[in-house]
C-alpha positions as a printed NumPy array, in Angstrom:
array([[-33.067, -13.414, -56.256],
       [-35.071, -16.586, -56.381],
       [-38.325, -16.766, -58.742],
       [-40.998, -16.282, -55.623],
       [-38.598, -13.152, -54.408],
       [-37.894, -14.72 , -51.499],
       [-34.482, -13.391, -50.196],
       [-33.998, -15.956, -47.951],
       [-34.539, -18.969, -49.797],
       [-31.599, -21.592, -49.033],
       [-29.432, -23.164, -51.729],
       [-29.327, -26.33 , -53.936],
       [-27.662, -28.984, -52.549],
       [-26.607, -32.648, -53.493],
       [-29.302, -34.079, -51.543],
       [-31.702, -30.432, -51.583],
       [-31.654, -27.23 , -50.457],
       [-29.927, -26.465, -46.609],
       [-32.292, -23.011, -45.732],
       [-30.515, -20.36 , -44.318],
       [-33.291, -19.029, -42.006],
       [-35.922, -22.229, -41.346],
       [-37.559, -21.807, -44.899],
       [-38.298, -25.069, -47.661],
       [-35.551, -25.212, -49.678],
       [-35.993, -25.82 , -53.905],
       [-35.553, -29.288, -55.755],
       [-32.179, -30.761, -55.35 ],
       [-30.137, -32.917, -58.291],
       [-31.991, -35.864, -56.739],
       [-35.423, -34.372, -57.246],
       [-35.877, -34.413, -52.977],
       [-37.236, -31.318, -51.329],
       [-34.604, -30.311, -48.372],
       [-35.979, -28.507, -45.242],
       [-32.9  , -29.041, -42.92 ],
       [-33.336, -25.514, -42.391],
       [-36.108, -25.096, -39.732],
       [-33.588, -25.545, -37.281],
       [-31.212, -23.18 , -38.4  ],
       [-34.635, -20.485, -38.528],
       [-35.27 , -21.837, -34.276],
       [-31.665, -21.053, -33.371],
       [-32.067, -17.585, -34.863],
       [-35.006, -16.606, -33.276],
       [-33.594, -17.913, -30.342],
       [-30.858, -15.503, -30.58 ],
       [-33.029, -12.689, -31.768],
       [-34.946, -13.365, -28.481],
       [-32.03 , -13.086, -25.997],
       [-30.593,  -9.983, -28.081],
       [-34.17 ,  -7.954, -27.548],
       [-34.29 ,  -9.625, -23.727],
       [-30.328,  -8.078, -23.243],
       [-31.533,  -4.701, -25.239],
       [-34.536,  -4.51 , -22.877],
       [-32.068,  -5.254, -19.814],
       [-30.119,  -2.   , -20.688],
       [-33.234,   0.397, -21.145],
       [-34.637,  -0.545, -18.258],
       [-31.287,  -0.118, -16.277],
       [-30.515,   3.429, -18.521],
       [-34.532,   4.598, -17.051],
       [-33.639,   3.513, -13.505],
       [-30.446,   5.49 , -14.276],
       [-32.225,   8.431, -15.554],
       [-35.279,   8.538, -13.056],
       [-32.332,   8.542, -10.019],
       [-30.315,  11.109, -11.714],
       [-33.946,  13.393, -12.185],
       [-34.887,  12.482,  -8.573],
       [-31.614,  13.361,  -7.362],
       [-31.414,  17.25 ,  -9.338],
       [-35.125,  17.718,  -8.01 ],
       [-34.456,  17.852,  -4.711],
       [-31.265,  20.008,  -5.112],
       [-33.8  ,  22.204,  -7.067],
       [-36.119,  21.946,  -4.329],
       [-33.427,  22.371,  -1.663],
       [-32.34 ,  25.629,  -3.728],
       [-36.211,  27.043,  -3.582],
       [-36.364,  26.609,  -0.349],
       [-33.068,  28.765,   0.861],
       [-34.097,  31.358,  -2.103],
       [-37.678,  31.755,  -0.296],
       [-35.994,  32.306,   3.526],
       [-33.275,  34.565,   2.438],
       [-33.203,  38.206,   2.981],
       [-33.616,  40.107,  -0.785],
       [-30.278,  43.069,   0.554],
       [-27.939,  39.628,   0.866],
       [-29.095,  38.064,  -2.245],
       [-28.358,  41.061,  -4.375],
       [-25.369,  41.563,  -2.339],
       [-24.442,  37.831,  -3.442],
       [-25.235,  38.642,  -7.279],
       [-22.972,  42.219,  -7.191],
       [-20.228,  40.02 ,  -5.639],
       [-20.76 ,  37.33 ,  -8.165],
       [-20.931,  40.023, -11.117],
       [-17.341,  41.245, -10.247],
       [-15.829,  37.972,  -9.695],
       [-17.416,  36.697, -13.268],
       [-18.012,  39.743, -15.167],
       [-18.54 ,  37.592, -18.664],
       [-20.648,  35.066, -17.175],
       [-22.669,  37.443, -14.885],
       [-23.733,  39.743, -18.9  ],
       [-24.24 ,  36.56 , -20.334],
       [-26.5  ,  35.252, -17.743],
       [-28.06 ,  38.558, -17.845],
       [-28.526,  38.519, -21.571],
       [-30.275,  35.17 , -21.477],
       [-32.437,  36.142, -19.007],
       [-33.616,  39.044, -21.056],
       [-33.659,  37.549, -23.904],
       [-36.006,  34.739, -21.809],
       [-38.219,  37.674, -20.678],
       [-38.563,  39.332, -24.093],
       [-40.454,  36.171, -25.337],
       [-42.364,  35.311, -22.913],
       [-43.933,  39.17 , -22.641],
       [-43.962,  38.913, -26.287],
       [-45.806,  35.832, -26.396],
       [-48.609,  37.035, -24.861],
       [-49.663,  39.931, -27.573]])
């Protein structure tokens, strides 16, 4: 590492130093300061600037994404809520016997969650 612990001091060349990232480069064997490297230092943040511009292109397409996809589940929810509120409680139990001997594991785990779900919440109000 160079004396002034810069890491990204350039190196000694014939004429000076070529900088790696835009930075004054040290003495050369001819005694001339080199700072050929401010270039170099534009072109990066050049491509630094496109890379966060493309990175910001893809989070802003994965939130449209994501804000469809919720949009979309909501009103399936909502479409759900709706048919659970106008049906008649005899054919919805009748759906969830049916259900219960067509899936018997599924139907005791669902049941188990549930319980477990309604355990905490009557818990958490002591």
């Amino acid at each position: 590492m160079p004396e002034n612990g810069s890491i990204n001091e350039g190196t000694t060349g014939a004429t000076g130093t070529t900088g790696t990232t835009g930075t004054t480069g040290t003495t050369g064997a001819t005694g001339t300061t080199g700072t050929t490297g401010g270039t170099t230092g534009t072109g990066t943040a050049t491509a630094l600037s496109q890379t966060a511009q493309d990175y910001g292109q893809k989070i802003t397409e994965a939130a449209n994404y994501a804000k469809d996809y919720v949009s979309d589940k909501v009103s399936v929810v909502g479409d759900k809520f709706k048919e659970l509120q106008n049906a008649d409680l005899g054919e919805l139990a009748e759906n969830a016997k049916q259900y219960a001997r067509q899936k018997p594991g599924q139907a005791l785990l669902i049941s188990a969650a549930a319980g477990l779900l309604l355990g905490l919440i009557i818990r958490g109000r002591r």
